[in-house]
Amino acid sequence: KQWYQRRVRGEMGKSHSRLRPEVIDDLTRLTGYTSHELNQKYSEFLMFHPSGKMTETEFVDMYQSLFPKGDAEKFALLTFGSFDKNNDGGVDFKEFICALYITSRGKVTEKLDWAFNLYDIDGNGYITRDECLEIISAIHSMMDVKSDTPEDITDKIFKQLDKNNDGRVSKREFISGTSANSSIICILSRTE
């Protein structure tokens, strides 16, 4: 979180270092951040990403700095797509701040929806055991976890969530299963 808490000092030297009022209104409505918070975060974003977009490499570097004891590359690459909503190969400020809001301040339902979309790697509306294992393995590496193997964690998750035993978890199963089970929420949110 250190990367994001740095404060901007001095002139930005860019005419677009402040957000337009209509963008602020839209982002305030979506995130609950104040206009002051948004302008501050936007200035910080531009300090690190003067082009106005965070590249995939920069995204991986940010995760590596947040989790220096582990290997965050795989998780960052998997997560990048959930931030890059328009699939243009970069994360702009609006995409970044909306995802940041959901993961840090969002309602439980918003967080669960975001998490489901992250775990549903192929976007087909279901989480397979392989997709879950891929995300859990990436989190395991990033967090440098020594206990419980990714396979064991995945088995626990699927035992709790795959109620009809069809080998995949629908969004409905995911949301109802995680909402009713705090231990699953803890497992799924180890990156916060």
PDB file of C-alpha atoms in Angstrom:
ATOM      1  CA  LYS A   1       0.000   0.000   0.000  1.00  0.00           C
ATOM      2  CA  GLN A   2       3.111   2.199   0.325  1.00  0.00           C
ATOM      3  CA  TRP A   3       3.158   2.812  -3.450  1.00  0.00           C
ATOM      4  CA  TYR A   4      -0.241   4.406  -3.326  1.00  0.00           C
ATOM      5  CA  GLN A   5       0.249   6.453  -0.160  1.00  0.00           C
ATOM      6  CA  ARG A   6       3.098   8.535  -1.478  1.00  0.00           C
ATOM      7  CA  ARG A   7       2.294  12.231  -1.607  1.00  0.00           C
ATOM      8  CA  VAL A   8       2.815  14.401  -4.658  1.00  0.00           C
ATOM      9  CA  ARG A   9       4.945  17.485  -4.136  1.00  0.00           C
ATOM     10  CA  GLY A  10       5.587  20.301  -6.566  1.00  0.00           C
ATOM     11  CA  GLU A  11       4.161  21.111  -9.973  1.00  0.00           C
ATOM     12  CA  MET A  12       2.878  18.357 -12.204  1.00  0.00           C
ATOM     13  CA  GLY A  13       3.736  20.356 -15.279  1.00  0.00           C
ATOM     14  CA  LYS A  14       0.714  18.989 -17.095  1.00  0.00           C
ATOM     15  CA  SER A  15      -2.416  20.842 -18.029  1.00  0.00           C
ATOM     16  CA  HIS A  16      -4.520  17.744 -17.290  1.00  0.00           C
ATOM     17  CA  SER A  17      -3.261  17.172 -13.743  1.00  0.00           C
ATOM     18  CA  ARG A  18      -6.785  17.803 -12.408  1.00  0.00           C
ATOM     19  CA  LEU A  19      -9.860  15.832 -13.245  1.00  0.00           C
ATOM     20  CA  ARG A  20     -12.706  17.460 -15.150  1.00  0.00           C
ATOM     21  CA  PRO A  21     -15.766  18.238 -12.978  1.00  0.00           C
ATOM     22  CA  GLU A  22     -17.986  15.723 -14.803  1.00  0.00           C
ATOM     23  CA  VAL A  23     -15.392  12.979 -14.239  1.00  0.00           C
ATOM     24  CA  ILE A  24     -15.175  13.895 -10.545  1.00  0.00           C
ATOM     25  CA  ASP A  25     -18.967  13.775 -10.255  1.00  0.00           C
ATOM     26  CA  ASP A  26     -19.074  10.377 -11.932  1.00  0.00           C
ATOM     27  CA  LEU A  27     -16.244   8.922  -9.815  1.00  0.00           C
ATOM     28  CA  THR A  28     -17.640  10.404  -6.593  1.00  0.00           C
ATOM     29  CA  ARG A  29     -20.965   8.711  -7.350  1.00  0.00           C
ATOM     30  CA  LEU A  30     -19.265   5.395  -8.166  1.00  0.00           C
ATOM     31  CA  THR A  31     -16.694   5.324  -5.363  1.00  0.00           C
ATOM     32  CA  GLY A  32     -17.694   7.676  -2.579  1.00  0.00           C
ATOM     33  CA  TYR A  33     -14.277   9.361  -2.711  1.00  0.00           C
ATOM     34  CA  THR A  34     -14.402  13.150  -2.285  1.00  0.00           C
ATOM     35  CA  SER A  35     -13.290  15.452  -5.095  1.00  0.00           C
ATOM     36  CA  HIS A  36     -10.209  16.321  -3.026  1.00  0.00           C
ATOM     37  CA  GLU A  37      -9.325  12.624  -2.588  1.00  0.00           C
ATOM     38  CA  LEU A  38      -9.870  11.949  -6.286  1.00  0.00           C
ATOM     39  CA  ASN A  39      -7.722  14.876  -7.419  1.00  0.00           C
ATOM     40  CA  GLN A  40      -4.987  13.850  -4.995  1.00  0.00           C
ATOM     41  CA  LYS A  41      -5.071  10.224  -6.156  1.00  0.00           C
ATOM     42  CA  TYR A  42      -5.146  11.370  -9.784  1.00  0.00           C
ATOM     43  CA  SER A  43      -2.037  13.515  -9.267  1.00  0.00           C
ATOM     44  CA  GLU A  44      -0.300  10.529  -7.647  1.00  0.00           C
ATOM     45  CA  PHE A  45      -1.388   8.285 -10.512  1.00  0.00           C
ATOM     46  CA  LEU A  46       0.034  10.726 -13.077  1.00  0.00           C
ATOM     47  CA  MET A  47       3.322  10.965 -11.172  1.00  0.00           C
ATOM     48  CA  PHE A  48       3.863   7.242 -11.735  1.00  0.00           C
ATOM     49  CA  HIS A  49       2.040   6.992 -15.066  1.00  0.00           C
ATOM     50  CA  PRO A  50       2.461  10.289 -16.978  1.00  0.00           C
ATOM     51  CA  SER A  51       0.774   8.799 -20.047  1.00  0.00           C
ATOM     52  CA  GLY A  52      -2.413   8.447 -18.011  1.00  0.00           C
ATOM     53  CA  LYS A  53      -2.306   4.639 -18.258  1.00  0.00           C
ATOM     54  CA  MET A  54      -0.626   1.961 -16.200  1.00  0.00           C
ATOM     55  CA  THR A  55       0.960  -0.702 -18.385  1.00  0.00           C
ATOM     56  CA  GLU A  56       0.868  -4.391 -17.525  1.00  0.00           C
ATOM     57  CA  THR A  57       4.570  -4.235 -16.588  1.00  0.00           C
ATOM     58  CA  GLU A  58       3.958  -1.281 -14.270  1.00  0.00           C
ATOM     59  CA  PHE A  59       1.018  -3.138 -12.747  1.00  0.00           C
ATOM     60  CA  VAL A  60       3.232  -6.153 -12.032  1.00  0.00           C
ATOM     61  CA  ASP A  61       5.911  -3.862 -10.553  1.00  0.00           C
ATOM     62  CA  MET A  62       3.290  -2.259  -8.280  1.00  0.00           C
ATOM     63  CA  TYR A  63       2.200  -5.672  -6.963  1.00  0.00           C
ATOM     64  CA  GLN A  64       5.832  -6.730  -6.472  1.00  0.00           C
ATOM     65  CA  SER A  65       6.400  -3.611  -4.354  1.00  0.00           C
ATOM     66  CA  LEU A  66       3.263  -4.363  -2.313  1.00  0.00           C
ATOM     67  CA  PHE A  67       4.304  -7.985  -1.702  1.00  0.00           C
ATOM     68  CA  PRO A  68       8.127  -7.938  -1.658  1.00  0.00           C
ATOM     69  CA  LYS A  69       8.525 -11.231   0.238  1.00  0.00           C
ATOM     70  CA  GLY A  70       6.765 -13.305  -2.402  1.00  0.00           C
ATOM     71  CA  ASP A  71       6.436 -13.581  -6.150  1.00  0.00           C
ATOM     72  CA  ALA A  72       3.498 -11.390  -7.170  1.00  0.00           C
ATOM     73  CA  GLU A  73       3.982 -11.555 -10.940  1.00  0.00           C
ATOM     74  CA  LYS A  74       1.486 -14.331 -11.700  1.00  0.00           C
ATOM     75  CA  PHE A  75      -1.220 -12.866  -9.468  1.00  0.00           C
ATOM     76  CA  ALA A  76      -0.659  -9.385 -10.914  1.00  0.00           C
ATOM     77  CA  LEU A  77      -0.941 -10.719 -14.465  1.00  0.00           C
ATOM     78  CA  LEU A  78      -4.179 -12.530 -13.578  1.00  0.00           C
ATOM     79  CA  THR A  79      -5.539  -9.450 -11.783  1.00  0.00           C
ATOM     80  CA  PHE A  80      -4.590  -6.990 -14.521  1.00  0.00           C
ATOM     81  CA  GLY A  81      -7.565  -8.030 -16.654  1.00  0.00           C
ATOM     82  CA  SER A  82      -9.991  -7.312 -13.832  1.00  0.00           C
ATOM     83  CA  PHE A  83      -8.669  -3.736 -13.692  1.00  0.00           C
ATOM     84  CA  ASP A  84      -8.437  -3.237 -17.487  1.00  0.00           C
ATOM     85  CA  LYS A  85     -12.199  -3.205 -18.024  1.00  0.00           C
ATOM     86  CA  ASN A  86     -12.107  -1.997 -21.633  1.00  0.00           C
ATOM     87  CA  ASN A  87      -9.363  -4.489 -22.602  1.00  0.00           C
ATOM     88  CA  ASP A  88      -7.150  -1.852 -24.205  1.00  0.00           C
ATOM     89  CA  GLY A  89      -3.946  -3.165 -22.621  1.00  0.00           C
ATOM     90  CA  GLY A  90      -3.662  -0.426 -20.005  1.00  0.00           C
ATOM     91  CA  VAL A  91      -5.322   0.643 -16.783  1.00  0.00           C
ATOM     92  CA  ASP A  92      -6.452   4.260 -16.838  1.00  0.00           C
ATOM     93  CA  PHE A  93      -7.236   6.258 -13.713  1.00  0.00           C
ATOM     94  CA  LYS A  94     -10.977   5.574 -13.782  1.00  0.00           C
ATOM     95  CA  GLU A  95     -10.417   1.811 -14.064  1.00  0.00           C
ATOM     96  CA  PHE A  96      -7.801   1.937 -11.331  1.00  0.00           C
ATOM     97  CA  ILE A  97      -9.786   4.024  -8.850  1.00  0.00           C
ATOM     98  CA  CYS A  98     -12.982   2.000  -9.354  1.00  0.00           C
ATOM     99  CA  ALA A  99     -11.150  -1.291  -8.730  1.00  0.00           C
ATOM    100  CA  LEU A 100      -9.308   0.237  -5.775  1.00  0.00           C
ATOM    101  CA  TYR A 101     -12.630   1.369  -4.334  1.00  0.00           C
ATOM    102  CA  ILE A 102     -14.231  -2.064  -4.730  1.00  0.00           C
ATOM    103  CA  THR A 103     -11.319  -3.944  -3.176  1.00  0.00           C
ATOM    104  CA  SER A 104     -10.819  -1.536  -0.283  1.00  0.00           C
ATOM    105  CA  ARG A 105     -14.108   0.251   0.441  1.00  0.00           C
ATOM    106  CA  GLY A 106     -16.693  -1.625  -1.570  1.00  0.00           C
ATOM    107  CA  LYS A 107     -19.757  -3.368  -0.239  1.00  0.00           C
ATOM    108  CA  VAL A 108     -19.481  -7.109   0.357  1.00  0.00           C
ATOM    109  CA  THR A 109     -21.598  -7.793  -2.739  1.00  0.00           C
ATOM    110  CA  GLU A 110     -19.298  -5.624  -4.888  1.00  0.00           C
ATOM    111  CA  LYS A 111     -16.209  -7.374  -3.520  1.00  0.00           C
ATOM    112  CA  LEU A 112     -17.732 -10.806  -4.144  1.00  0.00           C
ATOM    113  CA  ASP A 113     -18.706  -9.847  -7.693  1.00  0.00           C
ATOM    114  CA  TRP A 114     -15.162  -8.577  -8.341  1.00  0.00           C
ATOM    115  CA  ALA A 115     -13.626 -11.716  -6.793  1.00  0.00           C
ATOM    116  CA  PHE A 116     -15.875 -13.995  -8.851  1.00  0.00           C
ATOM    117  CA  ASN A 117     -14.829 -12.237 -12.050  1.00  0.00           C
ATOM    118  CA  LEU A 118     -11.175 -12.553 -11.028  1.00  0.00           C
ATOM    119  CA  TYR A 119     -11.479 -16.296 -10.385  1.00  0.00           C
ATOM    120  CA  ASP A 120     -13.532 -16.854 -13.559  1.00  0.00           C
ATOM    121  CA  ILE A 121     -10.417 -16.524 -15.694  1.00  0.00           C
ATOM    122  CA  ASP A 122     -12.011 -17.514 -19.014  1.00  0.00           C
ATOM    123  CA  GLY A 123     -15.097 -15.380 -18.378  1.00  0.00           C
ATOM    124  CA  ASN A 124     -17.609 -18.152 -19.070  1.00  0.00           C
ATOM    125  CA  GLY A 125     -19.675 -17.500 -15.934  1.00  0.00           C
ATOM    126  CA  TYR A 126     -18.247 -20.407 -13.918  1.00  0.00           C
ATOM    127  CA  ILE A 127     -15.162 -21.004 -11.812  1.00  0.00           C
ATOM    128  CA  THR A 128     -13.573 -24.374 -12.495  1.00  0.00           C
ATOM    129  CA  ARG A 129     -11.297 -26.163 -10.075  1.00  0.00           C
ATOM    130  CA  ASP A 130      -8.350 -25.410 -12.404  1.00  0.00           C
ATOM    131  CA  GLU A 131      -9.157 -21.681 -12.453  1.00  0.00           C
ATOM    132  CA  CYS A 132      -9.484 -21.614  -8.680  1.00  0.00           C
ATOM    133  CA  LEU A 133      -6.211 -23.513  -8.303  1.00  0.00           C
ATOM    134  CA  GLU A 134      -4.449 -21.083 -10.649  1.00  0.00           C
ATOM    135  CA  ILE A 135      -5.548 -18.047  -8.607  1.00  0.00           C
ATOM    136  CA  ILE A 136      -4.901 -19.731  -5.240  1.00  0.00           C
ATOM    137  CA  SER A 137      -1.429 -20.826  -6.426  1.00  0.00           C
ATOM    138  CA  ALA A 138      -0.660 -17.265  -7.516  1.00  0.00           C
ATOM    139  CA  ILE A 139      -1.841 -15.884  -4.144  1.00  0.00           C
ATOM    140  CA  HIS A 140       0.151 -18.591  -2.360  1.00  0.00           C
ATOM    141  CA  SER A 141       3.336 -17.541  -4.194  1.00  0.00           C
ATOM    142  CA  MET A 142       2.688 -13.845  -3.701  1.00  0.00           C
ATOM    143  CA  MET A 143       2.023 -14.184   0.027  1.00  0.00           C
ATOM    144  CA  ASP A 144       4.918 -16.646   0.455  1.00  0.00           C
ATOM    145  CA  VAL A 145       2.612 -19.009   2.354  1.00  0.00           C
ATOM    146  CA  LYS A 146       4.230 -22.054   3.968  1.00  0.00           C
ATOM    147  CA  SER A 147       1.107 -23.823   5.276  1.00  0.00           C
ATOM    148  CA  ASP A 148      -1.697 -25.506   3.337  1.00  0.00           C
ATOM    149  CA  THR A 149      -0.932 -26.269  -0.280  1.00  0.00           C
ATOM    150  CA  PRO A 150      -2.861 -24.498  -3.042  1.00  0.00           C
ATOM    151  CA  GLU A 151      -4.451 -27.859  -3.849  1.00  0.00           C
ATOM    152  CA  ASP A 152      -5.693 -28.277  -0.252  1.00  0.00           C
ATOM    153  CA  ILE A 153      -7.084 -24.739  -0.202  1.00  0.00           C
ATOM    154  CA  THR A 154      -8.797 -25.259  -3.553  1.00  0.00           C
ATOM    155  CA  ASP A 155     -10.317 -28.520  -2.292  1.00  0.00           C
ATOM    156  CA  LYS A 156     -11.704 -26.692   0.776  1.00  0.00           C
ATOM    157  CA  ILE A 157     -13.171 -23.943  -1.378  1.00  0.00           C
ATOM    158  CA  PHE A 158     -14.799 -26.368  -3.794  1.00  0.00           C
ATOM    159  CA  LYS A 159     -16.168 -28.526  -1.001  1.00  0.00           C
ATOM    160  CA  GLN A 160     -17.908 -25.445   0.412  1.00  0.00           C
ATOM    161  CA  LEU A 161     -19.019 -23.764  -2.810  1.00  0.00           C
ATOM    162  CA  ASP A 162     -19.763 -26.442  -5.424  1.00  0.00           C
ATOM    163  CA  LYS A 163     -23.100 -27.449  -3.929  1.00  0.00           C
ATOM    164  CA  ASN A 164     -24.345 -29.423  -6.941  1.00  0.00           C
ATOM    165  CA  ASN A 165     -20.967 -31.192  -7.414  1.00  0.00           C
ATOM    166  CA  ASP A 166     -20.752 -30.418 -11.120  1.00  0.00           C
ATOM    167  CA  GLY A 167     -17.059 -29.448 -10.939  1.00  0.00           C
ATOM    168  CA  ARG A 168     -17.675 -25.756 -11.376  1.00  0.00           C
ATOM    169  CA  VAL A 169     -18.963 -22.887  -9.265  1.00  0.00           C
ATOM    170  CA  SER A 170     -21.602 -20.557 -10.670  1.00  0.00           C
ATOM    171  CA  LYS A 171     -21.805 -16.930  -9.599  1.00  0.00           C
ATOM    172  CA  ARG A 172     -24.899 -17.792  -7.559  1.00  0.00           C
ATOM    173  CA  GLU A 173     -23.090 -20.636  -5.746  1.00  0.00           C
ATOM    174  CA  PHE A 174     -20.061 -18.392  -5.209  1.00  0.00           C
ATOM    175  CA  ILE A 175     -21.992 -15.485  -3.718  1.00  0.00           C
ATOM    176  CA  SER A 176     -24.309 -17.587  -1.545  1.00  0.00           C
ATOM    177  CA  GLY A 177     -21.464 -19.865  -0.401  1.00  0.00           C
ATOM    178  CA  THR A 178     -19.042 -17.097   0.470  1.00  0.00           C
ATOM    179  CA  SER A 179     -21.690 -14.927   2.086  1.00  0.00           C
ATOM    180  CA  ALA A 180     -22.600 -17.799   4.420  1.00  0.00           C
ATOM    181  CA  ASN A 181     -19.042 -18.828   5.259  1.00  0.00           C
ATOM    182  CA  SER A 182     -16.571 -16.371   6.807  1.00  0.00           C
ATOM    183  CA  SER A 183     -13.651 -18.818   6.510  1.00  0.00           C
ATOM    184  CA  ILE A 184     -14.064 -18.892   2.713  1.00  0.00           C
ATOM    185  CA  ILE A 185     -14.104 -15.088   2.640  1.00  0.00           C
ATOM    186  CA  CYS A 186     -10.820 -15.100   4.606  1.00  0.00           C
ATOM    187  CA  ILE A 187      -9.239 -17.539   2.152  1.00  0.00           C
ATOM    188  CA  LEU A 188     -10.423 -15.570  -0.882  1.00  0.00           C
ATOM    189  CA  SER A 189      -9.369 -12.177   0.491  1.00  0.00           C
ATOM    190  CA  ARG A 190      -5.794 -12.914   1.544  1.00  0.00           C
ATOM    191  CA  THR A 191      -4.560 -10.195  -0.819  1.00  0.00           C
ATOM    192  CA  GLU A 192      -6.123  -7.307   1.117  1.00  0.00           C
TER     193      GLU A 192
END
